[in-house]
Amino acid sequence: MSLWSAQELAEATGGVLSAPFAANGVSIDTRTLQPGDLFVALLGDGRDGHAFVADALAKGAAGAMVHADVSPAAPTLRVDDTLAALARLGGFARARFSGRLVGITGSVGKTTTKEMLRAALSAFGPTHAAAASYNNHWGLPLTLALIPRPAQFCIAEIGMNHPGEIEPLARLARPHVALITTIAKAHVGHLGSIEAIAIEKATITRGLEPNGIAVFPADSPQLSLLRAGALGATVMTFGSDPSADVRLLAVEADADGSLVDIRILGRAVRLRLNAPGRHMALNATATLAAVAALGLDPAKAIPALEAFAPLAGRGARRELAIADGTILLLDESYNGNGASMRAALDVLRLQPNRRRVAVLGDMLELGDEGPAEHAGLAEAVEQSADILFTCGPLMRHLHDSVPSALRGAHAADSNALAPIVAKSIVNGDAVLVKGSLGSGMRRIIATLEAATSRPSTTSAGAA
């Protein structure tokens, strides 16, 4: 049976089909579209998806959801507005989904925790989660619209950049468990304060299903704000604080992973994560708390967690061959804020390689706090790195704050820094590359990959 029948497409969106067609998937990007998908022609980022309808059909799309005229030969689902119709499609999918849904938000660790939870819940039944960080006004509806019919569990990321963005997404997702990973100064430039960030994150609980459970970080100084924002919902906590319902007892981290002891509602468990760092252990603790909140046995999820490996851009570790040997690449290129920067630097410090190289790009959306937040990383860099390369106007503050012996180079942007780093690496280096997505640190990853003779296998790391 198709994911979407012709009747469901029309009923869910309120649209009109030019001719009946069913769809096996939903796509907004012709680069990743699969044959049989419904292509949704969205507007955004200076592009009009209607211009790509012909390309989508040539690649095997079953049809296109549009709100403007396209080729009269194209099989279409005509709607009033494609973004609004995508939201309705996601809402219809959520209504027909009879399984249980976990909504995840937080300043750091959303995607890594989502992937840990995907692995953990797969031990109990078919589990769906977005392939990428689909957590905004189009990403969440797309995640919901892609829930397979046999799925028993769904994990939905819910993100925000501005006040008021989380609650409507939470009400669309209707989670049975709402998990907040961390509260940190990500997007503080738009929210104004870390307290405002906590208040906004807590609105994920407004979408909870009846008898739903909110899972909050016990170690957060903003826990009382989160509890107040839960508006009477049942709260479970996780973290290293003695009061936590799911408590991280101990972490023994080495270069390749961590031995972790956790007490879950009074029951002690031990696991070996293929990912070093205390932050990874906390992500695993949050994951097991969500499993417990669903009423499942966390012990059954542990083997799946032990097999988990971080994603590219979020801590994937790769050994790359260079002319005179190899380097270890720690790919943290997808995102960056103060908390995640320090966590990644902690992982770099664990590496036994001859030289530890930090390549850091700007942390964005910090507003007036940006210069101080960047300069404030100096101590962590001094403790973890042997040489520092930076790019971007904000990272200049960090470059100027570390001892001169640590300063490798600073450049205006990642394009300018990439060849400098590629020429500077030597056999045995451990190279951390990290920055906000908008700082373009993926360009440095690509340059390092191109400069090496061959990539080897991927292993675990920090995220």
Coordinates of C-alpha atoms in Angstrom, one line a residue:
M1 CA 0.0 0.0 0.0
S2 CA 1.3 3.5 -0.9
L3 CA 2.3 5.9 1.9
W4 CA -0.3 8.3 0.4
S5 CA -3.3 7.3 -1.7
A6 CA -4.8 9.8 -4.1
Q7 CA -7.8 10.2 -1.8
E8 CA -5.7 10.9 1.2
L9 CA -3.6 13.5 -0.6
A10 CA -6.7 15.4 -1.6
E11 CA -8.4 15.0 1.8
A12 CA -5.4 15.9 3.9
T13 CA -4.4 19.0 1.9
G14 CA -7.8 20.2 0.7
G15 CA -6.3 20.3 -2.8
V16 CA -7.5 19.2 -6.2
L17 CA -5.8 16.5 -8.2
S18 CA -5.3 17.0 -12.0
A19 CA -5.5 13.2 -12.2
P20 CA -5.4 10.5 -9.5
F21 CA -2.0 9.5 -8.3
A22 CA -0.5 7.9 -5.2
A23 CA 2.8 8.6 -3.6
N24 CA 5.4 6.5 -1.7
G25 CA 7.2 9.4 -0.2
V26 CA 7.3 13.2 0.1
S27 CA 10.2 15.5 -1.0
I28 CA 10.9 19.2 -1.2
D29 CA 14.3 18.8 -2.9
T30 CA 14.9 17.3 -6.4
R31 CA 18.5 16.4 -5.3
T32 CA 17.2 13.8 -2.9
L33 CA 13.9 13.0 -4.4
Q34 CA 13.1 9.3 -4.9
P35 CA 10.9 7.8 -7.7
G36 CA 7.3 7.7 -6.5
D37 CA 7.6 10.8 -4.2
L38 CA 5.2 13.6 -4.1
F39 CA 7.3 16.8 -4.9
V40 CA 6.2 19.8 -2.8
A41 CA 7.0 23.1 -4.6
L42 CA 7.9 25.3 -1.7
L43 CA 9.0 29.0 -1.8
G44 CA 12.0 30.0 0.2
D45 CA 15.7 31.0 0.3
G46 CA 15.2 32.9 -3.0
R47 CA 13.9 29.9 -4.8
D48 CA 10.6 28.9 -6.2
G49 CA 10.0 25.2 -6.1
H50 CA 7.6 25.5 -9.0
A51 CA 10.6 26.0 -11.3
F52 CA 11.8 22.5 -10.4
V53 CA 8.6 20.6 -11.0
A54 CA 9.7 19.4 -14.5
D55 CA 13.0 18.2 -13.0
A56 CA 11.1 16.3 -10.2
L57 CA 8.9 14.6 -12.7
A58 CA 11.8 13.7 -14.9
K59 CA 13.4 12.0 -11.8
G60 CA 10.3 9.9 -11.2
A61 CA 8.1 12.0 -8.9
A62 CA 4.6 10.6 -8.8
G63 CA 3.2 14.2 -9.0
A64 CA 3.7 17.7 -7.6
M65 CA 1.9 19.7 -5.0
V66 CA 1.7 23.3 -6.4
H67 CA -0.1 26.6 -5.9
A68 CA 0.9 28.1 -9.2
D69 CA 0.6 27.2 -12.8
V70 CA 3.0 24.6 -14.2
S71 CA 3.0 22.5 -17.3
P72 CA -0.6 21.4 -18.1
A73 CA 0.8 17.8 -18.7
A74 CA 2.2 17.6 -15.1
P75 CA 0.2 15.4 -12.6
T76 CA -0.5 17.9 -9.9
L77 CA -2.2 18.4 -6.5
R78 CA -3.3 22.1 -6.6
V79 CA -3.5 23.7 -3.2
D80 CA -3.9 27.3 -1.9
D81 CA -0.4 27.5 -0.5
T82 CA 2.2 24.7 -0.6
L83 CA 3.7 25.4 2.8
A84 CA 0.3 25.5 4.6
A85 CA -0.7 22.4 2.7
L86 CA 2.4 20.6 3.8
A87 CA 1.5 21.4 7.4
R88 CA -1.9 20.0 6.8
L89 CA -0.4 16.9 5.3
G90 CA 1.8 16.5 8.4
G91 CA -1.2 16.9 10.7
F92 CA -3.2 14.3 8.8
A93 CA -0.2 11.9 9.0
R94 CA 0.1 12.5 12.7
A95 CA -3.7 11.9 13.2
R96 CA -3.5 8.5 11.4
F97 CA -0.4 7.4 13.3
S98 CA -1.4 5.1 16.1
G99 CA 2.1 4.7 17.6
R100 CA 3.9 6.9 20.1
L101 CA 5.8 10.0 19.4
V102 CA 8.8 11.7 21.2
G103 CA 9.4 15.4 20.5
I104 CA 12.9 16.6 21.1
T105 CA 14.1 20.2 21.5
G106 CA 17.2 21.8 23.2
S107 CA 20.0 24.1 22.6
V108 CA 22.6 21.4 22.1
G109 CA 22.4 17.7 21.3
K110 CA 18.9 17.5 19.6
T111 CA 20.0 15.6 16.5
T112 CA 22.5 13.3 18.3
T113 CA 19.9 12.4 20.9
K114 CA 17.3 11.9 18.1
E115 CA 19.7 9.4 16.5
M116 CA 20.4 7.7 19.8
L117 CA 16.7 7.4 20.4
R118 CA 16.1 6.1 16.9
A119 CA 18.5 3.3 17.6
A120 CA 17.1 2.6 21.1
L121 CA 13.4 2.5 20.1
S122 CA 14.2 0.3 17.1
A123 CA 14.8 -2.4 19.7
F124 CA 11.1 -2.3 20.4
G125 CA 9.5 -1.9 17.0
P126 CA 9.7 0.0 13.7
T127 CA 10.9 3.5 14.3
H128 CA 10.7 6.6 12.2
A129 CA 12.8 9.8 12.5
A130 CA 13.9 12.4 10.0
A131 CA 17.0 11.7 8.0
A132 CA 18.4 15.2 8.8
S133 CA 17.7 18.1 11.1
Y134 CA 14.1 18.6 9.9
N135 CA 12.9 20.7 12.9
N136 CA 11.4 23.9 11.6
H137 CA 8.1 25.1 10.0
W138 CA 8.6 22.8 7.0
G139 CA 10.9 20.2 8.4
L140 CA 8.6 19.0 11.1
P141 CA 5.5 18.6 8.8
L142 CA 7.8 16.8 6.4
T143 CA 9.0 14.4 9.1
L144 CA 5.3 13.7 10.0
A145 CA 4.2 13.3 6.4
L146 CA 6.9 10.6 6.0
I147 CA 5.9 8.4 8.9
P148 CA 5.6 4.9 7.4
R149 CA 2.3 3.1 8.0
P150 CA 3.9 0.2 10.0
A151 CA 5.8 2.6 12.3
Q152 CA 5.3 2.1 16.1
F153 CA 7.5 5.0 17.2
C154 CA 8.3 8.4 15.7
I155 CA 11.0 10.9 16.9
A156 CA 10.5 14.5 15.9
E157 CA 13.0 17.3 16.3
I158 CA 11.5 20.7 17.2
G159 CA 13.8 23.7 16.8
M160 CA 13.6 27.5 16.9
N161 CA 15.5 30.7 16.2
H162 CA 12.9 33.2 17.5
P163 CA 10.3 33.4 20.2
G164 CA 6.9 31.7 19.5
E165 CA 8.2 29.0 17.1
I166 CA 8.1 25.9 19.3
E167 CA 4.6 25.8 20.5
P168 CA 2.8 25.6 17.2
L169 CA 5.2 22.8 16.1
A170 CA 4.6 21.0 19.3
R171 CA 0.9 21.2 18.9
L172 CA 1.3 19.7 15.4
A173 CA 3.5 16.9 16.6
R174 CA 1.4 16.0 19.7
P175 CA 4.2 14.2 21.5
H176 CA 3.6 11.5 24.2
V177 CA 7.1 12.4 25.6
A178 CA 8.6 15.9 25.3
L179 CA 12.4 15.9 25.8
I180 CA 14.5 19.0 26.4
T181 CA 18.2 18.1 26.0
T182 CA 19.9 21.3 27.3
I183 CA 19.5 25.0 27.7
A184 CA 22.4 27.1 26.4
K185 CA 23.0 30.4 24.7
A186 CA 22.2 29.3 21.2
H187 CA 20.1 31.9 19.4
V188 CA 20.5 34.3 22.4
G189 CA 20.8 37.1 19.9
H190 CA 17.1 36.6 19.0
L191 CA 15.8 35.5 22.4
G192 CA 17.6 38.0 24.6
S193 CA 18.6 35.9 27.5
I194 CA 19.2 32.3 28.6
E195 CA 16.0 32.5 30.7
A196 CA 14.0 33.5 27.7
I197 CA 15.5 30.5 25.8
A198 CA 14.3 28.2 28.7
I199 CA 10.8 29.7 28.7
E200 CA 10.6 29.2 24.9
K201 CA 11.9 25.6 25.0
A202 CA 9.4 24.7 27.7
T203 CA 6.5 25.5 25.4
I204 CA 7.2 22.1 23.8
T205 CA 5.0 20.7 26.6
R206 CA 2.0 22.7 25.3
G207 CA 1.6 20.0 22.6
L208 CA 1.8 17.0 24.9
E209 CA -0.9 14.3 24.5
P210 CA -3.1 13.6 27.6
N211 CA -1.0 11.9 30.3
G212 CA 2.2 12.9 28.4
I213 CA 5.5 13.2 30.2
A214 CA 8.1 16.0 30.0
V215 CA 11.7 15.0 30.3
F216 CA 14.0 17.9 31.5
P217 CA 17.7 18.3 32.3
A218 CA 18.1 18.1 36.1
D219 CA 21.5 19.9 35.9
S220 CA 20.1 23.0 34.2
P221 CA 20.1 26.2 36.3
Q222 CA 16.8 26.9 34.4
L223 CA 15.1 23.8 35.6
S224 CA 12.6 25.7 37.7
L225 CA 11.6 27.8 34.6
L226 CA 11.2 24.6 32.7
R227 CA 9.0 23.1 35.4
A228 CA 6.9 26.2 35.5
G229 CA 6.5 26.2 31.8
A230 CA 5.3 22.6 31.9
L231 CA 1.9 23.8 33.2
G232 CA 1.3 20.8 35.5
A233 CA 2.5 18.1 33.1
T234 CA 4.2 15.1 34.7
V235 CA 8.0 15.8 34.7
M236 CA 10.9 13.3 34.7
T237 CA 14.4 14.5 35.0
F238 CA 17.8 13.3 33.8
G239 CA 21.4 14.3 34.5
S240 CA 24.2 14.1 37.1
D241 CA 22.3 15.9 39.8
P242 CA 21.5 13.6 42.7
S243 CA 17.8 14.5 42.4
A244 CA 17.6 13.2 38.8
D245 CA 15.1 10.4 38.1
V246 CA 17.6 9.0 35.5
R247 CA 21.0 9.8 36.9
L248 CA 24.4 9.8 35.2
L249 CA 26.6 8.3 37.9
A250 CA 30.0 8.1 36.3
V251 CA 31.8 8.6 33.0
E252 CA 35.1 7.2 32.1
A253 CA 36.0 8.7 28.8
D254 CA 39.0 7.8 26.5
A255 CA 40.0 8.7 23.0
D256 CA 37.5 6.3 21.4
G257 CA 34.5 6.2 23.7
S258 CA 33.1 6.2 27.2
L259 CA 32.2 3.7 29.9
V260 CA 29.0 5.0 31.4
D261 CA 27.1 4.2 34.6
I262 CA 23.5 5.3 34.9
R263 CA 20.8 4.7 37.4
I264 CA 17.3 4.6 35.8
L265 CA 14.5 5.0 38.3
G266 CA 16.6 3.2 40.9
R267 CA 18.1 0.5 38.6
A268 CA 21.8 0.7 37.8
V269 CA 23.0 0.0 34.3
R270 CA 26.4 0.2 32.6
L271 CA 27.2 0.6 28.9
R272 CA 30.1 1.4 26.6
L273 CA 29.4 4.2 24.2
N274 CA 31.4 4.4 20.9
A275 CA 31.6 8.1 21.4
P276 CA 33.9 9.9 23.9
G277 CA 32.9 12.8 26.1
R278 CA 30.6 13.6 29.0
H279 CA 28.1 15.3 26.7
M280 CA 27.6 12.1 24.8
A281 CA 27.0 10.3 28.1
L282 CA 24.4 12.9 29.0
N283 CA 22.8 12.4 25.6
A284 CA 22.6 8.7 26.3
T285 CA 21.1 9.4 29.7
A286 CA 18.4 11.6 28.1
T287 CA 17.7 8.8 25.6
L288 CA 17.2 6.2 28.3
A289 CA 15.0 8.6 30.2
A290 CA 12.8 9.0 27.2
V291 CA 12.6 5.2 26.8
A292 CA 11.6 4.9 30.5
A293 CA 9.0 7.7 30.0
L294 CA 7.4 5.7 27.3
G295 CA 7.0 2.8 29.8
L296 CA 9.6 0.6 28.0
D297 CA 12.4 -1.3 29.6
P298 CA 15.6 0.7 29.1
A299 CA 17.8 -2.3 29.5
K300 CA 16.5 -3.6 26.2
A301 CA 17.8 -0.4 24.5
I302 CA 21.3 -0.6 25.8
P303 CA 22.8 -2.9 23.1
A304 CA 21.4 -0.5 20.4
L305 CA 23.0 2.5 22.2
E306 CA 26.3 0.7 22.4
A307 CA 26.2 0.3 18.6
F308 CA 25.5 4.0 18.0
A309 CA 28.0 6.1 16.0
P310 CA 27.8 9.9 15.6
L311 CA 26.9 11.5 12.3
A312 CA 28.9 13.5 9.8
G313 CA 29.1 17.1 11.0
R314 CA 28.2 16.1 14.5
G315 CA 31.3 14.3 15.8
A316 CA 32.0 11.6 13.1
R317 CA 35.6 10.5 13.4
R318 CA 37.5 9.6 10.2
E319 CA 41.1 8.7 9.6
L320 CA 42.4 10.3 6.4
A321 CA 45.6 9.3 4.7
I322 CA 48.1 12.1 3.8
A323 CA 51.4 11.9 2.0
D324 CA 53.4 10.9 5.0
G325 CA 50.9 9.1 7.1
T326 CA 47.4 9.8 8.5
I327 CA 45.4 12.3 10.4
L328 CA 42.3 11.9 12.6
L329 CA 39.4 14.2 11.5
L330 CA 36.8 15.1 14.1
D331 CA 33.9 16.5 12.0
E332 CA 31.8 18.9 14.1
S333 CA 31.1 21.2 11.1
Y334 CA 27.3 21.3 11.3
N335 CA 26.8 23.6 14.4
G336 CA 28.5 25.5 17.1
N337 CA 27.7 27.3 20.4
G338 CA 29.6 27.8 23.6
A339 CA 28.4 24.6 25.2
S340 CA 29.0 22.4 22.2
M341 CA 32.4 24.0 21.5
R342 CA 33.7 23.2 24.9
A343 CA 32.4 19.6 24.7
A344 CA 34.1 19.1 21.3
L345 CA 37.3 20.6 22.7
D346 CA 37.1 18.2 25.6
V347 CA 37.1 15.3 23.1
L348 CA 40.0 16.8 21.2
R349 CA 42.0 16.9 24.5
L350 CA 41.4 13.1 24.9
Q351 CA 43.1 12.3 21.6
P352 CA 46.6 10.8 22.0
N353 CA 47.8 12.0 18.6
R354 CA 51.1 13.9 18.3
R355 CA 49.4 17.3 17.8
R356 CA 45.9 18.5 18.5
V357 CA 44.6 21.0 16.0
A358 CA 41.4 23.1 16.5
V359 CA 39.9 24.7 13.4
L360 CA 37.0 26.9 14.6
G361 CA 34.5 29.1 12.8
D362 CA 32.1 31.7 14.1
M363 CA 29.2 30.9 16.5
L364 CA 26.3 32.8 15.1
E365 CA 23.1 34.3 16.5
L366 CA 24.6 35.4 19.8
G367 CA 23.8 39.1 19.4
D368 CA 25.8 41.5 21.7
E369 CA 27.2 38.6 23.6
G370 CA 29.0 37.2 20.5
P371 CA 32.5 38.8 21.1
A372 CA 32.6 37.8 24.8
E373 CA 31.3 34.2 24.1
H374 CA 34.1 33.7 21.5
A375 CA 36.9 35.2 23.7
G376 CA 35.6 33.1 26.6
L377 CA 36.6 29.9 24.8
A378 CA 40.3 30.8 25.2
E379 CA 40.8 28.7 28.4
A380 CA 39.2 25.6 26.8
V381 CA 41.4 26.0 23.7
E382 CA 44.5 26.3 25.8
Q383 CA 43.6 23.1 27.7
S384 CA 42.8 21.1 24.6
A385 CA 44.7 22.3 21.5
D386 CA 48.3 22.6 20.5
I387 CA 47.5 24.9 17.6
L388 CA 44.4 27.0 16.7
F389 CA 43.1 28.1 13.3
T390 CA 40.1 30.4 13.2
C391 CA 37.9 32.2 10.7
G392 CA 35.2 34.8 10.8
P393 CA 34.9 38.2 12.5
L394 CA 33.7 36.8 15.8
M395 CA 36.4 34.1 16.0
R396 CA 39.0 36.9 15.7
H397 CA 38.2 37.6 19.4
L398 CA 39.3 34.1 20.3
H399 CA 42.3 34.2 18.1
D400 CA 43.5 37.4 19.9
S401 CA 42.7 35.9 23.3
V402 CA 44.9 32.8 23.2
P403 CA 48.7 32.9 23.7
S404 CA 50.7 33.7 20.5
A405 CA 52.2 30.2 20.6
L406 CA 48.8 28.7 19.9
R407 CA 47.9 30.9 17.0
G408 CA 48.1 29.0 13.7
A409 CA 46.3 31.5 11.5
H410 CA 43.1 33.5 11.3
A411 CA 41.2 34.2 8.0
A412 CA 38.2 36.2 7.0
D413 CA 36.1 33.1 6.2
S414 CA 36.3 29.3 5.8
N415 CA 37.1 29.6 2.0
A416 CA 40.3 31.5 2.9
L417 CA 41.2 29.3 5.9
A418 CA 40.7 25.9 4.2
P419 CA 43.9 25.9 2.1
I420 CA 46.0 27.2 5.0
V421 CA 44.8 24.3 7.2
A422 CA 45.3 21.8 4.4
K423 CA 48.9 22.9 4.0
S424 CA 49.6 22.9 7.8
I425 CA 48.4 19.4 8.8
V426 CA 51.1 16.7 9.4
N427 CA 51.2 13.0 10.1
G428 CA 49.5 12.1 13.4
D429 CA 47.5 15.3 13.8
A430 CA 44.0 15.1 15.4
V431 CA 42.0 17.9 13.7
L432 CA 38.8 19.2 15.1
V433 CA 36.6 21.3 12.7
K434 CA 33.7 23.1 14.3
G435 CA 31.5 26.2 13.8
S436 CA 27.9 27.2 13.2
L437 CA 26.4 26.0 9.9
G438 CA 26.4 29.5 8.5
S439 CA 30.2 29.8 9.0
G440 CA 30.7 27.2 6.3
M441 CA 33.1 24.9 8.1
R442 CA 32.0 22.1 5.7
R443 CA 34.3 23.7 3.2
I444 CA 37.2 22.9 5.3
I445 CA 36.1 19.3 5.7
A446 CA 35.8 19.1 1.9
T447 CA 39.3 20.7 1.4
L448 CA 40.9 18.2 3.8
E449 CA 39.2 15.3 2.1
A450 CA 40.4 16.5 -1.3
A451 CA 43.9 17.0 0.0
T452 CA 44.2 13.4 1.3
S453 CA 44.8 10.5 -0.9
R454 CA 42.0 8.3 0.4
P455 CA 39.4 8.3 3.3
S456 CA 39.4 5.3 5.5
T457 CA 36.5 3.9 7.6
T458 CA 34.3 6.1 9.8
S459 CA 34.4 5.5 13.6
A460 CA 32.7 7.1 16.5
G461 CA 33.3 10.5 18.0
A462 CA 31.8 13.6 19.7
A463 CA 28.8 15.5 18.7

